[in-house]
Short mmCIF file of N, CA and C in Angstrom, two decimals:
data_model
loop_
_atom_site.label_atom_id
_atom_site.label_comp_id
_atom_site.label_asym_id
_atom_site.label_seq_id
_atom_site.Cartn_x
_atom_site.Cartn_y
_atom_site.Cartn_z
N ILE A 1 -15.54 84.81 72.76
CA ILE A 1 -15.43 84.59 74.20
C ILE A 1 -16.76 85.00 74.82
N ASN A 2 -17.36 84.08 75.60
CA ASN A 2 -18.63 84.43 76.22
C ASN A 2 -18.41 84.97 77.64
N SER A 3 -19.49 85.24 78.34
CA SER A 3 -19.41 85.85 79.67
C SER A 3 -18.76 84.95 80.71
N SER A 4 -18.69 83.62 80.44
CA SER A 4 -18.03 82.68 81.35
C SER A 4 -16.55 82.54 81.06
N GLY A 5 -16.08 83.24 80.01
CA GLY A 5 -14.69 83.13 79.62
C GLY A 5 -14.41 81.97 78.69
N TYR A 6 -15.45 81.27 78.23
CA TYR A 6 -15.31 80.16 77.31
C TYR A 6 -15.08 80.70 75.90
N VAL A 7 -14.28 79.96 75.12
CA VAL A 7 -13.92 80.41 73.77
C VAL A 7 -14.58 79.49 72.74
N GLY A 8 -15.18 80.11 71.73
CA GLY A 8 -15.76 79.37 70.62
C GLY A 8 -15.04 79.73 69.33
N ILE A 9 -14.74 78.72 68.51
CA ILE A 9 -14.05 78.94 67.24
C ILE A 9 -14.88 78.29 66.14
N GLY A 10 -15.05 78.99 65.03
CA GLY A 10 -15.77 78.46 63.89
C GLY A 10 -17.17 79.02 63.79
N SER A 11 -17.88 78.61 62.74
CA SER A 11 -19.23 79.10 62.54
C SER A 11 -20.19 78.36 63.46
N GLY A 12 -21.22 79.02 63.89
CA GLY A 12 -22.21 78.40 64.76
C GLY A 12 -21.79 78.39 66.22
N THR A 13 -20.96 79.33 66.62
CA THR A 13 -20.44 79.34 67.99
C THR A 13 -21.42 79.97 68.97
N VAL A 14 -22.71 79.79 68.74
CA VAL A 14 -23.73 80.38 69.61
C VAL A 14 -23.71 79.71 70.98
N ALA A 15 -23.70 78.39 71.03
CA ALA A 15 -23.71 77.66 72.30
C ALA A 15 -22.30 77.18 72.62
N ILE A 16 -21.55 77.97 73.34
CA ILE A 16 -20.19 77.59 73.74
C ILE A 16 -20.31 76.91 75.09
N ASP A 17 -20.23 75.55 75.08
CA ASP A 17 -20.52 74.74 76.26
C ASP A 17 -19.30 74.34 77.08
N SER A 18 -18.09 74.55 76.57
CA SER A 18 -16.89 74.13 77.28
C SER A 18 -15.85 75.24 77.17
N MET A 19 -14.74 75.07 77.90
CA MET A 19 -13.70 76.11 77.90
C MET A 19 -13.24 76.44 76.49
N LEU A 20 -13.14 75.41 75.64
CA LEU A 20 -12.82 75.62 74.22
C LEU A 20 -13.80 74.78 73.41
N HIS A 21 -14.57 75.43 72.57
CA HIS A 21 -15.59 74.77 71.75
C HIS A 21 -15.28 75.09 70.29
N ILE A 22 -14.92 74.07 69.53
CA ILE A 22 -14.54 74.26 68.13
C ILE A 22 -15.65 73.68 67.25
N TYR A 23 -16.17 74.51 66.36
CA TYR A 23 -17.20 74.08 65.42
C TYR A 23 -16.58 73.88 64.04
N LYS A 24 -16.96 72.78 63.38
CA LYS A 24 -16.52 72.53 62.01
C LYS A 24 -17.77 72.28 61.18
N GLY A 25 -18.17 73.25 60.41
CA GLY A 25 -19.27 73.05 59.48
C GLY A 25 -20.62 72.79 60.10
N GLY A 26 -20.96 73.45 61.16
CA GLY A 26 -22.29 73.30 61.75
C GLY A 26 -22.23 72.67 63.12
N ASN A 27 -23.41 72.25 63.61
CA ASN A 27 -23.43 71.67 64.94
C ASN A 27 -23.99 70.25 64.89
N ALA A 28 -23.91 69.56 66.00
CA ALA A 28 -24.29 68.15 66.08
C ALA A 28 -25.78 67.97 66.36
N GLY A 29 -26.52 69.03 66.39
CA GLY A 29 -27.95 68.92 66.66
C GLY A 29 -28.27 69.35 68.08
N ASN A 30 -29.33 68.82 68.60
CA ASN A 30 -29.83 69.23 69.91
C ASN A 30 -29.19 68.40 71.02
N ILE A 31 -27.89 68.57 71.19
CA ILE A 31 -27.17 67.86 72.25
C ILE A 31 -26.17 68.81 72.87
N SER A 32 -26.01 68.74 74.18
CA SER A 32 -25.08 69.62 74.89
C SER A 32 -23.78 68.88 75.18
N THR A 33 -22.73 69.64 75.39
CA THR A 33 -21.44 69.10 75.79
C THR A 33 -21.56 68.48 77.17
N HIS A 34 -20.84 67.38 77.41
CA HIS A 34 -20.80 66.76 78.74
C HIS A 34 -20.26 67.76 79.75
N THR A 35 -20.78 67.77 80.94
CA THR A 35 -20.40 68.76 81.95
C THR A 35 -18.93 68.65 82.36
N LEU A 36 -18.29 67.51 82.19
CA LEU A 36 -16.89 67.35 82.56
C LEU A 36 -15.93 67.69 81.42
N SER A 37 -16.47 68.01 80.25
CA SER A 37 -15.63 68.27 79.09
C SER A 37 -15.02 69.68 79.14
N ALA A 38 -13.70 69.76 78.96
CA ALA A 38 -13.02 71.05 78.86
C ALA A 38 -12.88 71.47 77.41
N LEU A 39 -12.96 70.50 76.48
CA LEU A 39 -12.80 70.75 75.06
C LEU A 39 -13.92 70.04 74.31
N THR A 40 -14.56 70.76 73.41
CA THR A 40 -15.59 70.16 72.56
C THR A 40 -15.23 70.46 71.11
N ILE A 41 -15.25 69.41 70.29
CA ILE A 41 -15.08 69.57 68.85
C ILE A 41 -16.37 69.06 68.23
N GLU A 42 -17.07 69.94 67.54
CA GLU A 42 -18.41 69.63 67.05
C GLU A 42 -18.52 69.90 65.57
N GLY A 43 -19.19 68.99 64.87
CA GLY A 43 -19.39 69.17 63.44
C GLY A 43 -20.78 68.74 63.02
N GLY A 44 -21.23 69.27 61.88
CA GLY A 44 -22.54 68.94 61.36
C GLY A 44 -22.60 67.58 60.70
N THR A 45 -21.47 67.02 60.32
CA THR A 45 -21.44 65.67 59.71
C THR A 45 -20.43 64.83 60.46
N SER A 46 -19.24 64.64 59.93
CA SER A 46 -18.20 63.85 60.58
C SER A 46 -17.15 64.79 61.16
N THR A 47 -16.59 64.41 62.29
CA THR A 47 -15.56 65.22 62.93
C THR A 47 -14.45 64.30 63.43
N LEU A 48 -13.22 64.64 63.11
CA LEU A 48 -12.07 63.87 63.56
C LEU A 48 -11.09 64.79 64.28
N LEU A 49 -10.35 64.25 65.20
CA LEU A 49 -9.26 64.95 65.84
C LEU A 49 -7.99 64.31 65.28
N GLN A 50 -7.13 65.09 64.68
CA GLN A 50 -5.96 64.53 64.00
C GLN A 50 -4.67 65.03 64.63
N PHE A 51 -3.71 64.11 64.75
CA PHE A 51 -2.37 64.43 65.21
C PHE A 51 -1.42 64.14 64.05
N LEU A 52 -0.60 65.10 63.68
CA LEU A 52 0.37 64.91 62.61
C LEU A 52 1.77 65.07 63.18
N THR A 53 2.61 64.06 63.02
CA THR A 53 4.01 64.11 63.46
C THR A 53 4.87 63.45 62.40
N PRO A 54 6.14 63.86 62.27
CA PRO A 54 7.01 63.21 61.29
C PRO A 54 7.40 61.79 61.73
N ASN A 55 7.41 61.52 63.02
CA ASN A 55 7.75 60.22 63.57
C ASN A 55 7.48 60.28 65.06
N GLY A 56 7.72 59.23 65.78
CA GLY A 56 7.50 59.25 67.22
C GLY A 56 6.12 58.74 67.59
N LEU A 57 5.47 59.40 68.56
CA LEU A 57 4.19 58.96 69.10
C LEU A 57 3.10 59.97 68.81
N SER A 58 1.88 59.49 68.63
CA SER A 58 0.68 60.30 68.64
C SER A 58 -0.29 59.61 69.57
N GLY A 59 -1.03 60.35 70.37
CA GLY A 59 -1.98 59.67 71.24
C GLY A 59 -2.52 60.53 72.34
N PHE A 60 -3.09 59.86 73.32
CA PHE A 60 -3.72 60.51 74.46
C PHE A 60 -3.15 59.95 75.75
N LEU A 61 -2.96 60.82 76.72
CA LEU A 61 -2.55 60.42 78.06
C LEU A 61 -3.66 60.78 79.03
N CYS A 62 -3.91 59.89 79.97
CA CYS A 62 -4.89 60.13 81.03
C CYS A 62 -4.12 60.09 82.34
N GLY A 63 -4.09 61.22 83.04
CA GLY A 63 -3.31 61.30 84.27
C GLY A 63 -4.19 61.42 85.49
N ASP A 64 -3.57 61.16 86.63
CA ASP A 64 -4.24 61.32 87.91
C ASP A 64 -3.25 61.87 88.93
N ILE A 65 -3.60 61.84 90.20
CA ILE A 65 -2.76 62.43 91.24
C ILE A 65 -1.43 61.69 91.39
N ASP A 66 -1.39 60.41 91.00
CA ASP A 66 -0.19 59.60 91.15
C ASP A 66 0.72 59.57 89.92
N ALA A 67 0.13 59.75 88.74
CA ALA A 67 0.93 59.65 87.50
C ALA A 67 0.27 60.45 86.39
N ASN A 68 1.06 61.23 85.67
CA ASN A 68 0.49 62.01 84.58
C ASN A 68 0.24 61.17 83.33
N ASP A 69 0.63 59.89 83.38
CA ASP A 69 0.39 58.97 82.26
C ASP A 69 -0.15 57.63 82.76
N ALA A 70 -1.08 57.67 83.71
CA ALA A 70 -1.63 56.45 84.29
C ALA A 70 -2.29 55.57 83.24
N GLY A 71 -3.00 56.18 82.32
CA GLY A 71 -3.63 55.46 81.21
C GLY A 71 -3.28 56.15 79.92
N ALA A 72 -3.21 55.40 78.83
CA ALA A 72 -2.83 56.02 77.57
C ALA A 72 -3.19 55.13 76.40
N PHE A 73 -3.34 55.76 75.25
CA PHE A 73 -3.28 55.02 74.00
C PHE A 73 -2.47 55.83 73.01
N TYR A 74 -1.59 55.12 72.32
CA TYR A 74 -0.62 55.74 71.44
C TYR A 74 -0.64 55.06 70.07
N TYR A 75 -0.26 55.82 69.07
CA TYR A 75 0.11 55.25 67.77
C TYR A 75 1.62 55.45 67.67
N VAL A 76 2.37 54.38 67.46
CA VAL A 76 3.83 54.44 67.34
C VAL A 76 4.16 54.42 65.85
N HIS A 77 4.57 55.57 65.33
CA HIS A 77 4.80 55.69 63.89
C HIS A 77 5.94 54.81 63.39
N SER A 78 6.99 54.64 64.18
CA SER A 78 8.15 53.87 63.72
C SER A 78 7.83 52.40 63.49
N SER A 79 6.86 51.85 64.24
CA SER A 79 6.50 50.44 64.06
C SER A 79 5.07 50.27 63.54
N ASP A 80 4.37 51.39 63.30
CA ASP A 80 2.97 51.36 62.86
C ASP A 80 2.13 50.47 63.77
N SER A 81 2.28 50.67 65.07
CA SER A 81 1.56 49.90 66.08
C SER A 81 0.67 50.82 66.90
N MET A 82 -0.42 50.27 67.42
CA MET A 82 -1.31 50.98 68.34
C MET A 82 -1.17 50.31 69.70
N LEU A 83 -0.91 51.12 70.74
CA LEU A 83 -0.69 50.61 72.10
C LEU A 83 -1.72 51.19 73.05
N PHE A 84 -2.16 50.37 73.99
CA PHE A 84 -3.09 50.81 75.03
C PHE A 84 -2.49 50.43 76.39
N SER A 85 -2.53 51.37 77.33
CA SER A 85 -1.96 51.07 78.65
C SER A 85 -2.89 51.50 79.76
N THR A 86 -2.80 50.78 80.87
CA THR A 86 -3.48 51.14 82.11
C THR A 86 -2.46 51.01 83.23
N ASN A 87 -2.60 51.81 84.27
CA ASN A 87 -1.70 51.76 85.42
C ASN A 87 -0.23 51.82 84.97
N LYS A 88 0.05 52.67 83.96
CA LYS A 88 1.39 52.92 83.44
C LYS A 88 2.04 51.70 82.79
N THR A 89 1.24 50.69 82.40
CA THR A 89 1.78 49.47 81.82
C THR A 89 1.04 49.15 80.53
N GLU A 90 1.79 48.82 79.49
CA GLU A 90 1.15 48.42 78.24
C GLU A 90 0.33 47.15 78.46
N ARG A 91 -0.94 47.19 78.02
CA ARG A 91 -1.83 46.04 78.20
C ARG A 91 -2.26 45.41 76.88
N LEU A 92 -2.31 46.21 75.81
CA LEU A 92 -2.77 45.70 74.52
C LEU A 92 -1.98 46.38 73.42
N ARG A 93 -1.60 45.60 72.40
CA ARG A 93 -0.87 46.13 71.26
C ARG A 93 -1.46 45.52 69.99
N ILE A 94 -1.66 46.36 68.98
CA ILE A 94 -2.03 45.89 67.65
C ILE A 94 -0.88 46.29 66.74
N ASP A 95 -0.23 45.29 66.14
CA ASP A 95 0.94 45.62 65.31
C ASP A 95 0.52 45.95 63.88
N SER A 96 1.50 46.28 63.07
CA SER A 96 1.24 46.73 61.70
C SER A 96 0.64 45.65 60.81
N GLN A 97 0.74 44.38 61.23
CA GLN A 97 0.16 43.27 60.47
C GLN A 97 -1.25 42.91 60.94
N GLY A 98 -1.73 43.62 62.00
CA GLY A 98 -3.05 43.31 62.54
C GLY A 98 -3.03 42.27 63.64
N ASN A 99 -1.83 41.84 64.06
CA ASN A 99 -1.71 40.91 65.17
C ASN A 99 -2.06 41.66 66.46
N ILE A 100 -2.66 40.95 67.41
CA ILE A 100 -3.09 41.56 68.67
C ILE A 100 -2.37 40.88 69.81
N GLY A 101 -1.72 41.67 70.66
CA GLY A 101 -1.09 41.15 71.86
C GLY A 101 -1.78 41.71 73.07
N ILE A 102 -2.25 40.83 73.95
CA ILE A 102 -2.87 41.26 75.21
C ILE A 102 -1.92 40.86 76.32
N GLY A 103 -1.33 41.85 76.97
CA GLY A 103 -0.35 41.59 78.00
C GLY A 103 0.99 41.16 77.44
N ALA A 104 1.15 41.22 76.13
CA ALA A 104 2.39 40.79 75.47
C ALA A 104 2.83 41.88 74.51
N ALA A 105 3.95 42.53 74.81
CA ALA A 105 4.43 43.62 73.96
C ALA A 105 5.00 43.12 72.64
N SER A 106 5.50 41.90 72.63
CA SER A 106 5.99 41.32 71.38
C SER A 106 5.49 39.89 71.29
N PHE A 107 5.21 39.45 70.08
CA PHE A 107 4.64 38.11 69.92
C PHE A 107 5.09 37.46 68.64
N GLY A 108 6.23 37.88 68.13
CA GLY A 108 6.84 37.21 66.99
C GLY A 108 6.22 37.57 65.66
N ALA A 109 7.00 37.40 64.62
CA ALA A 109 6.53 37.66 63.26
C ALA A 109 5.75 36.45 62.77
N SER A 110 4.70 36.71 62.04
CA SER A 110 3.88 35.62 61.52
C SER A 110 3.18 36.10 60.26
N ALA A 111 3.05 35.21 59.29
CA ALA A 111 2.31 35.55 58.08
C ALA A 111 0.82 35.48 58.34
N SER A 112 0.43 34.79 59.43
CA SER A 112 -0.98 34.69 59.79
C SER A 112 -1.28 35.68 60.90
N LYS A 113 -2.55 35.87 61.18
CA LYS A 113 -2.95 36.77 62.26
C LYS A 113 -2.79 36.05 63.58
N VAL A 114 -2.28 36.76 64.58
CA VAL A 114 -1.98 36.16 65.88
C VAL A 114 -2.66 36.96 66.98
N LEU A 115 -3.22 36.24 67.94
CA LEU A 115 -3.68 36.83 69.19
C LEU A 115 -2.79 36.23 70.26
N ALA A 116 -1.89 37.03 70.82
CA ALA A 116 -0.95 36.54 71.83
C ALA A 116 -1.44 36.97 73.19
N LEU A 117 -1.46 36.05 74.13
CA LEU A 117 -1.88 36.33 75.50
C LEU A 117 -0.72 36.09 76.43
N ALA A 118 -0.60 36.92 77.46
CA ALA A 118 0.47 36.73 78.43
C ALA A 118 -0.09 36.88 79.83
N ASN A 119 0.67 36.43 80.80
CA ASN A 119 0.27 36.48 82.19
C ASN A 119 0.48 37.90 82.71
N GLY A 120 -0.59 38.62 83.00
CA GLY A 120 -0.50 40.01 83.44
C GLY A 120 -0.03 40.19 84.86
N THR A 121 0.20 39.10 85.60
CA THR A 121 0.62 39.23 86.99
C THR A 121 2.12 39.46 87.11
N THR A 122 2.87 39.34 86.03
CA THR A 122 4.31 39.57 86.07
C THR A 122 4.70 40.63 85.07
N PRO A 123 4.44 41.92 85.36
CA PRO A 123 4.72 42.94 84.37
C PRO A 123 6.20 43.14 84.06
N ALA A 124 7.12 42.69 84.94
CA ALA A 124 8.54 42.89 84.69
C ALA A 124 9.02 42.03 83.52
N ALA A 125 8.40 40.89 83.31
CA ALA A 125 8.78 40.02 82.20
C ALA A 125 7.52 39.38 81.65
N VAL A 126 7.38 39.38 80.35
CA VAL A 126 6.20 38.78 79.74
C VAL A 126 6.33 37.26 79.82
N VAL A 127 5.36 36.64 80.47
CA VAL A 127 5.34 35.19 80.58
C VAL A 127 4.29 34.69 79.60
N GLY A 128 4.73 34.09 78.51
CA GLY A 128 3.81 33.65 77.48
C GLY A 128 2.97 32.47 77.91
N ILE A 129 1.69 32.50 77.61
CA ILE A 129 0.84 31.34 77.84
C ILE A 129 0.28 30.84 76.52
N GLY A 130 0.85 31.32 75.43
CA GLY A 130 0.48 30.79 74.13
C GLY A 130 -0.04 31.84 73.18
N GLN A 131 -0.30 31.38 71.95
CA GLN A 131 -0.82 32.24 70.90
C GLN A 131 -1.94 31.52 70.18
N LEU A 132 -2.93 32.29 69.80
CA LEU A 132 -3.95 31.80 68.89
C LEU A 132 -3.61 32.35 67.52
N SER A 133 -3.66 31.51 66.51
CA SER A 133 -3.29 31.92 65.17
C SER A 133 -4.34 31.44 64.18
N VAL A 134 -4.69 32.29 63.22
CA VAL A 134 -5.60 31.90 62.16
C VAL A 134 -4.86 32.05 60.84
N ALA A 135 -4.73 30.96 60.10
CA ALA A 135 -4.08 30.97 58.78
C ALA A 135 -4.87 30.04 57.87
N ASN A 136 -5.24 30.55 56.71
CA ASN A 136 -6.00 29.77 55.73
C ASN A 136 -7.27 29.18 56.34
N GLY A 137 -7.92 29.93 57.24
CA GLY A 137 -9.17 29.48 57.85
C GLY A 137 -9.00 28.45 58.94
N ILE A 138 -7.76 28.16 59.35
CA ILE A 138 -7.50 27.16 60.39
C ILE A 138 -7.08 27.87 61.68
N LEU A 139 -7.79 27.58 62.77
CA LEU A 139 -7.48 28.15 64.08
C LEU A 139 -6.54 27.21 64.81
N SER A 140 -5.39 27.74 65.24
CA SER A 140 -4.38 26.92 65.92
C SER A 140 -4.01 27.58 67.24
N TYR A 141 -3.62 26.74 68.21
CA TYR A 141 -3.04 27.22 69.46
C TYR A 141 -1.57 26.85 69.44
N ILE A 142 -0.70 27.84 69.70
CA ILE A 142 0.74 27.61 69.72
C ILE A 142 1.20 27.78 71.17
N ALA A 143 1.62 26.69 71.79
CA ALA A 143 2.08 26.72 73.17
C ALA A 143 3.44 27.39 73.25
N PRO A 144 3.83 27.90 74.45
CA PRO A 144 5.16 28.50 74.59
C PRO A 144 6.29 27.57 74.18
N SER A 145 6.06 26.26 74.25
CA SER A 145 7.07 25.29 73.85
C SER A 145 7.20 25.19 72.33
N GLY A 146 6.21 25.76 71.60
CA GLY A 146 6.21 25.68 70.15
C GLY A 146 5.27 24.64 69.60
N THR A 147 4.69 23.81 70.49
CA THR A 147 3.74 22.78 70.07
C THR A 147 2.49 23.43 69.50
N VAL A 148 2.06 23.00 68.30
CA VAL A 148 0.89 23.55 67.64
C VAL A 148 -0.27 22.58 67.75
N THR A 149 -1.42 23.08 68.19
CA THR A 149 -2.63 22.28 68.27
C THR A 149 -3.67 22.91 67.36
N ILE A 150 -4.21 22.15 66.42
CA ILE A 150 -5.26 22.63 65.52
C ILE A 150 -6.57 22.62 66.30
N LEU A 151 -7.23 23.78 66.37
CA LEU A 151 -8.49 23.89 67.11
C LEU A 151 -9.71 23.83 66.22
N GLY A 152 -9.54 24.17 64.96
CA GLY A 152 -10.69 24.11 64.07
C GLY A 152 -10.36 24.68 62.70
N GLY A 153 -11.19 24.36 61.77
CA GLY A 153 -11.00 24.88 60.42
C GLY A 153 -11.58 23.94 59.39
N PRO A 154 -11.34 24.29 58.14
CA PRO A 154 -11.90 23.47 57.07
C PRO A 154 -11.30 22.07 57.00
#
């Protein structure tokens, strides 16, 4: 604990730049912690922040005066999905198969990779405007009606 009340943990805790400064195996060189940072995790090589849970969610919440979860990104262990939200609404999802949904929380099962887009102006219900799909090197557009248009490929 330094004279400012900041706490340093680990070896090399000479420069404690934030309220909690954790060192793992050395320091990052001649760089200071950002002035807005309350927590610094610093290492001489690679440094990761890890969350371990048996199930449920792992992630970060960004809050403001109106909502303690205004922005967020989560890993959902039960579905092996990564979710990103702004203004308390899911905006992007990467599912366990590598499919990406922008404005679309669900976009159907597919053996190919899918980029699903939805109309963000109606958050109460996802209004599909189609999917882009790549399978066997062929790029296709799948309309909400199910009509498939080949856009390119071998």
